[in-house]
PDB file of C-alpha atoms in Angstrom:
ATOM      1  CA  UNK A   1    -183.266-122.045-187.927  1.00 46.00           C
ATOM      2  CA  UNK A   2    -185.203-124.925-188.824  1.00 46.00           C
ATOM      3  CA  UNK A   3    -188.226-124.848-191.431  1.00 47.00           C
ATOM      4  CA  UNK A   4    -190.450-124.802-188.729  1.00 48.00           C
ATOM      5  CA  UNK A   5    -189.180-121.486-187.062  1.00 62.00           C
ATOM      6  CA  UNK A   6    -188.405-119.472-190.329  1.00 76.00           C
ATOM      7  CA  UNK A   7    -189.608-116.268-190.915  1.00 90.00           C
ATOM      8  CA  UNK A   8    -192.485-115.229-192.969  1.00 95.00           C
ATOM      9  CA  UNK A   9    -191.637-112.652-195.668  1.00 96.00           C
ATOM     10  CA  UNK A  10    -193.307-110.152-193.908  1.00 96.00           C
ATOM     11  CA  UNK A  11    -191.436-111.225-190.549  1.00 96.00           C
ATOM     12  CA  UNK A  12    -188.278-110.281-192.751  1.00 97.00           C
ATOM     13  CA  UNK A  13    -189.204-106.806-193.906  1.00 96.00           C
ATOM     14  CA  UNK A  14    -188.122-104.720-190.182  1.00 96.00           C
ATOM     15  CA  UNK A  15    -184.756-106.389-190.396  1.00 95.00           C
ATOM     16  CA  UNK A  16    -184.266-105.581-194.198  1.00 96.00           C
ATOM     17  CA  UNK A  17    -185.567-102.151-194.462  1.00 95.00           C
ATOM     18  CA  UNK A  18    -183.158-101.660-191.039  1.00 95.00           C
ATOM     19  CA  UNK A  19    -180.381-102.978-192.834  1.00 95.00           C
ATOM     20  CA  UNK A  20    -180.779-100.602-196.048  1.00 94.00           C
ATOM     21  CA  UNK A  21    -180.827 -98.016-194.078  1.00 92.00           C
ATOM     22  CA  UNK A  22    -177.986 -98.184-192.362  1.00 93.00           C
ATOM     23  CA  UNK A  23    -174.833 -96.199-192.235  1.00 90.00           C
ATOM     24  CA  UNK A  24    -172.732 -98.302-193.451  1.00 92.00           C
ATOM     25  CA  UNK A  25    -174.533-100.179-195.988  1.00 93.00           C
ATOM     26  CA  UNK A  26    -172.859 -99.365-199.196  1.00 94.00           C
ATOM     27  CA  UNK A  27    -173.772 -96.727-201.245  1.00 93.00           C
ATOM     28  CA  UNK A  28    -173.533 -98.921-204.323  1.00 94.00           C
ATOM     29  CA  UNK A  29    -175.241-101.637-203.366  1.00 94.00           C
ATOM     30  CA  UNK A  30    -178.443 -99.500-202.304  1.00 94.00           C
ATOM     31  CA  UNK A  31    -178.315 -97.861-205.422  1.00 94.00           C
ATOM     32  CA  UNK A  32    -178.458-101.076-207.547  1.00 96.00           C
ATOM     33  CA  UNK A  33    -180.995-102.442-205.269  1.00 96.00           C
ATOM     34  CA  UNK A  34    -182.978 -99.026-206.358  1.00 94.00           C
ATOM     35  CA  UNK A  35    -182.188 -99.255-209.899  1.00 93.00           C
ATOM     36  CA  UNK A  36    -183.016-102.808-210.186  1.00 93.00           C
ATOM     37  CA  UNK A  37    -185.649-104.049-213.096  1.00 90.00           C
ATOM     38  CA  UNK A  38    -188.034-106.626-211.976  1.00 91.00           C
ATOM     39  CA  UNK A  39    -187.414-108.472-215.520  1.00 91.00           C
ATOM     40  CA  UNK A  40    -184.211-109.203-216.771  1.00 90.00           C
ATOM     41  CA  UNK A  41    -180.887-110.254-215.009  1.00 92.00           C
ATOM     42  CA  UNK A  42    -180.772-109.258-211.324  1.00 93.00           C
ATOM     43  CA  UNK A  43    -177.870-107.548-210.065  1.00 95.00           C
ATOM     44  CA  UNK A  44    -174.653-109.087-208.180  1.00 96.00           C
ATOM     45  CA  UNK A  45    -176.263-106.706-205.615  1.00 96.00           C
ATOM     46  CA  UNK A  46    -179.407-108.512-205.301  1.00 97.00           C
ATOM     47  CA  UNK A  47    -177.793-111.849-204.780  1.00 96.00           C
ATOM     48  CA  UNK A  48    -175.726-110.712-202.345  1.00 96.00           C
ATOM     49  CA  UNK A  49    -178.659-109.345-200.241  1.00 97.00           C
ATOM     50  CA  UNK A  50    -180.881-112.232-200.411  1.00 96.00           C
ATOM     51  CA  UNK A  51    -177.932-114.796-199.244  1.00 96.00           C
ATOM     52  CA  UNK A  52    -177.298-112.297-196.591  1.00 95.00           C
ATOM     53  CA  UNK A  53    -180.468-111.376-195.433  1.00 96.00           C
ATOM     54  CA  UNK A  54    -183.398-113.691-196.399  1.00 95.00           C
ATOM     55  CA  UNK A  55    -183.810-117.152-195.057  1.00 94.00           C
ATOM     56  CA  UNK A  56    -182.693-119.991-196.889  1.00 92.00           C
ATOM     57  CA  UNK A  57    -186.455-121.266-197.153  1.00 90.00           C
ATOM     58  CA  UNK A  58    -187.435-118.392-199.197  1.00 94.00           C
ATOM     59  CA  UNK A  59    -184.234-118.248-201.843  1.00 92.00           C
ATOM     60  CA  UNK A  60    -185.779-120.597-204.003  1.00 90.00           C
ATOM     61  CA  UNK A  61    -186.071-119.086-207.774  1.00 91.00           C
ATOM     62  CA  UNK A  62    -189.639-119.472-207.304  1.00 92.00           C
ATOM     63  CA  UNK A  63    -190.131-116.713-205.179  1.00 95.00           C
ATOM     64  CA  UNK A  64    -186.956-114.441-206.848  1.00 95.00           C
ATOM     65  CA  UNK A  65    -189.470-112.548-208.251  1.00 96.00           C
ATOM     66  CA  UNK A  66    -191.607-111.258-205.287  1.00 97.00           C
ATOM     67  CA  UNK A  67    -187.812-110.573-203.318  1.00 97.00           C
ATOM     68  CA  UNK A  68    -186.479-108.423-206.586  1.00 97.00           C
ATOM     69  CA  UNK A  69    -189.950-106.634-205.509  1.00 97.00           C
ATOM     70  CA  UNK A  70    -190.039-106.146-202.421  1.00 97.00           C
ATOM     71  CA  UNK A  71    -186.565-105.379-201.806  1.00 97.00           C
ATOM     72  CA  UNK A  72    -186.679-102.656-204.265  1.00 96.00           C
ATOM     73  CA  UNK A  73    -190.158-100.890-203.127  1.00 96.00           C
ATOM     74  CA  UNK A  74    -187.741-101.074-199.590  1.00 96.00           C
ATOM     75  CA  UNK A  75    -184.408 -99.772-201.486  1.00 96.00           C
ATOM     76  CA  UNK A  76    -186.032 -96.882-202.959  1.00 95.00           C
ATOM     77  CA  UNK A  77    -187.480 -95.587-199.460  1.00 93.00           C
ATOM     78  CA  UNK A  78    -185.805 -92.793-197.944  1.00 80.00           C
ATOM     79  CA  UNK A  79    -184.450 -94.278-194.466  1.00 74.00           C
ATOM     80  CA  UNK A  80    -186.117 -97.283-195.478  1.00 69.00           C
ATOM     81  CA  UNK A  81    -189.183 -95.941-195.063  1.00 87.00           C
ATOM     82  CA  UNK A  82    -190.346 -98.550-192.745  1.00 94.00           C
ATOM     83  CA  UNK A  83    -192.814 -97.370-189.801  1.00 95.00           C
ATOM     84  CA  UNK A  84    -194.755-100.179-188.349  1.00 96.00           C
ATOM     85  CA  UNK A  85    -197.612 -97.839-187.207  1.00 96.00           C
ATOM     86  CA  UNK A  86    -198.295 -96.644-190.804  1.00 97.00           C
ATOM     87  CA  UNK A  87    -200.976 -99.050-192.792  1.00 97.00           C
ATOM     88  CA  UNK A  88    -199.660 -99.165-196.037  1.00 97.00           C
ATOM     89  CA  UNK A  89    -203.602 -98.464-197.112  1.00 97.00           C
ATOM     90  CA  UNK A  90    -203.191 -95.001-194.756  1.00 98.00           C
ATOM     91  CA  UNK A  91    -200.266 -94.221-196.376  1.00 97.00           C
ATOM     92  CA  UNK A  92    -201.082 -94.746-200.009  1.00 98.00           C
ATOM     93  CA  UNK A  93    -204.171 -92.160-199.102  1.00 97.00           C
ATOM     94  CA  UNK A  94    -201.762 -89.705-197.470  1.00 97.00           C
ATOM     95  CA  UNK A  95    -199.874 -89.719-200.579  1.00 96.00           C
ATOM     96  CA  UNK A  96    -202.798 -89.071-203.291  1.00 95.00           C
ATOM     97  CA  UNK A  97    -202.746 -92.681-204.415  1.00 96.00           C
ATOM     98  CA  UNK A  98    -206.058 -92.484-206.437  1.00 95.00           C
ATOM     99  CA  UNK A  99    -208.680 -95.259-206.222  1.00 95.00           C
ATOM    100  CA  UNK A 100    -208.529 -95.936-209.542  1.00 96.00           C
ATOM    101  CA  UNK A 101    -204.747 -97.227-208.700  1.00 96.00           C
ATOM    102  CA  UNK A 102    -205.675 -98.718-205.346  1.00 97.00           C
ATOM    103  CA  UNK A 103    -208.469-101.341-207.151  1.00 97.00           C
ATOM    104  CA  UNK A 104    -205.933-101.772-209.999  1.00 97.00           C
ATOM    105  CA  UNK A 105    -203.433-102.738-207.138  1.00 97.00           C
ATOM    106  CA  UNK A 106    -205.651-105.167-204.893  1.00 96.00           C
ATOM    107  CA  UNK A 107    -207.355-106.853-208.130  1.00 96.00           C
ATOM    108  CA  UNK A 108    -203.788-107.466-209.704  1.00 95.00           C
ATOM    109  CA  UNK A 109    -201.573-110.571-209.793  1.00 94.00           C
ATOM    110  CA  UNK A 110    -198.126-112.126-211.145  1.00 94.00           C
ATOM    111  CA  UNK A 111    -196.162-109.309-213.627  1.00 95.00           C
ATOM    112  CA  UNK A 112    -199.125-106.715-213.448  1.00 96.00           C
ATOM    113  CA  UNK A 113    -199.187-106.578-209.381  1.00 96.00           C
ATOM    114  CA  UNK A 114    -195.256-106.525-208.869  1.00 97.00           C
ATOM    115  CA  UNK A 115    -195.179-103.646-211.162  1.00 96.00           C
ATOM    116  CA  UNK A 116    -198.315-101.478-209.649  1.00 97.00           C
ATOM    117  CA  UNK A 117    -196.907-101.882-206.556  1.00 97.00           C
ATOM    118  CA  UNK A 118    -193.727-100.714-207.081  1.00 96.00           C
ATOM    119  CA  UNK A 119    -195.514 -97.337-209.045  1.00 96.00           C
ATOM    120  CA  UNK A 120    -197.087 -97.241-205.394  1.00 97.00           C
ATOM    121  CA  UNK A 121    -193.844 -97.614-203.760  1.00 96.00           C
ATOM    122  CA  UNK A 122    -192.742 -94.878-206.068  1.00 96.00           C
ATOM    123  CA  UNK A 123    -195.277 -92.709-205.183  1.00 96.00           C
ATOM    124  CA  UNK A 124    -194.614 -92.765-201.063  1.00 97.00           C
ATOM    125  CA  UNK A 125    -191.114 -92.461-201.825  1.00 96.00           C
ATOM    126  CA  UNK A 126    -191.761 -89.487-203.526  1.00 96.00           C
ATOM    127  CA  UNK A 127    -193.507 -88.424-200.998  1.00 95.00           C
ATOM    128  CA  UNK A 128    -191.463 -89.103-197.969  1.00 94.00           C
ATOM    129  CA  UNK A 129    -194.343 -91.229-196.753  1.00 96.00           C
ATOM    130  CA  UNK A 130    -192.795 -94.139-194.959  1.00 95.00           C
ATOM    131  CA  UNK A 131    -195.369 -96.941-194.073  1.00 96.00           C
ATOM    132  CA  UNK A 132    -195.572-100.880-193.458  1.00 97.00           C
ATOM    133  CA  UNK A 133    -194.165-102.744-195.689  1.00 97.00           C
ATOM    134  CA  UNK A 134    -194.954-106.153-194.421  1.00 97.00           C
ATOM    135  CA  UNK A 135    -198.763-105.673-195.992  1.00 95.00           C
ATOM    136  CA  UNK A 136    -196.790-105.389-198.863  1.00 96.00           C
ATOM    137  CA  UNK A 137    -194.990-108.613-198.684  1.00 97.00           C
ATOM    138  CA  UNK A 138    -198.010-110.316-197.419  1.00 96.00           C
ATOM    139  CA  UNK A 139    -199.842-109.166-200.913  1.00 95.00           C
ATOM    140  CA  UNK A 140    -196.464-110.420-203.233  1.00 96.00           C
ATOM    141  CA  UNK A 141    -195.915-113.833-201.002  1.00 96.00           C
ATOM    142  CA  UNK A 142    -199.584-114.780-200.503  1.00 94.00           C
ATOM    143  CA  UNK A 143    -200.347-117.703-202.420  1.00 92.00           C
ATOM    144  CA  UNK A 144    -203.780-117.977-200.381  1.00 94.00           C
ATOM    145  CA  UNK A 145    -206.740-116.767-202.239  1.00 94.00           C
ATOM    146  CA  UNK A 146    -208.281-115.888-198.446  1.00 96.00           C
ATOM    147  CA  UNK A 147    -205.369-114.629-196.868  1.00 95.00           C
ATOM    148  CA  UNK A 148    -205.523-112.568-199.970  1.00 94.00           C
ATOM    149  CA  UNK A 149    -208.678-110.827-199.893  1.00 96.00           C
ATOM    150  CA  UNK A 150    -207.828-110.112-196.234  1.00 96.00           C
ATOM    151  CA  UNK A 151    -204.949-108.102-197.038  1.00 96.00           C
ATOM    152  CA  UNK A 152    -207.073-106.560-199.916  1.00 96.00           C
ATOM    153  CA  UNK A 153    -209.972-105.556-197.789  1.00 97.00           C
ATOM    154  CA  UNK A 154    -207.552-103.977-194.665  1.00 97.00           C
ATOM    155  CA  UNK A 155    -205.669-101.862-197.180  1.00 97.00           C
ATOM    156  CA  UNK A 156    -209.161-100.698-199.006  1.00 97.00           C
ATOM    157  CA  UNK A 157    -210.162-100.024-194.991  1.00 97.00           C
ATOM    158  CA  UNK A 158    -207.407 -98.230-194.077  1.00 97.00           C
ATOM    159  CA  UNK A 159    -207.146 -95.883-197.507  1.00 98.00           C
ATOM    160  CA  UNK A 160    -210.723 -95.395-197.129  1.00 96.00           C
ATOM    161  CA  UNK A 161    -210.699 -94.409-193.492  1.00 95.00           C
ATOM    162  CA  UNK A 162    -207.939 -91.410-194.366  1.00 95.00           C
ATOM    163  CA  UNK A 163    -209.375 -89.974-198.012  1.00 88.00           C
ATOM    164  CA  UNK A 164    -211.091 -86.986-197.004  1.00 75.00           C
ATOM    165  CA  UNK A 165    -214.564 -87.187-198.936  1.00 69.00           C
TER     166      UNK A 165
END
């Protein structure tokens, strides 16, 4: 693949939360990928994965971060928990994400957003509400103040359209 055709972080989410949810991923692997801390060493596990499964363009330790992220808000899914029709702002309401949470989560950035959103991974897991994870990525990746506030105001859209007043 050349730089020019590589995949987007979201573009990569389908194909990862496929592949943790598949029979015969191993058992330990997914549960390191589950248990993993966002701070700290990452697991064999996690290295694996990423060399695996994530382009090249995107293994750089600058990004390490957002991956240990995303990869466990993914991990800790049942069945990976990945449904494309499913905004991740409907499914955050479905779940009883409260608003307070929801402004925390789109106001956030760096240490304090990687760690509300996996608390709001949590909660869907919990749950059973599978959604679509590539907002997600979009919000950890997104470097672009506009891009950004897109992402912010469709999840605020989409929670708001399914809390019942």
């Amino acid at each position: 693949m050349t730089d020019k055709e590589t995949r987007t972080p979201a573009a990569h989410v389908p194909a990862l939360a496929a592949v943790i949810k598949a029979e015969h991923f191993p058992t330990g692997e997914r549960a390191a990928l589950k248990r993993m801390a966002l701070d700290g060493p990452a697991p064999l596990a996690f290295h694996r994965f990423m060399l695996r499964h994530v382009d090249s363009h995107w293994q750089s330790e600058s990004w390490t971060l957002e991956w240990r992220t995303l990869i466990c808000a993914l991990t800790i899914q049942r069945d990976g928990g990945f449904d494309p029709s499913k905004p991740l702002g409907q499914a955050l309401a479905e779940a009883g994400f409260s608003e307070h949470r929801l402004e925390r989560l789109l106001a956030a950035t760096g240490e304090t957003m990687r760690s509300l959103a996996l608390r709001a991974a949590r909660q869907l897991a919990a749950k059973g509400i599978s959604t679509d994870w590539r907002q997600l990525a979009v919000l950890l990746f997104s470097r672009n103040p506009e891009i950004r506030e897109a992402v912010n105001r469709r999840l605020a859209r989409d929670y708001y359209r399914t809390v019942k007043p």
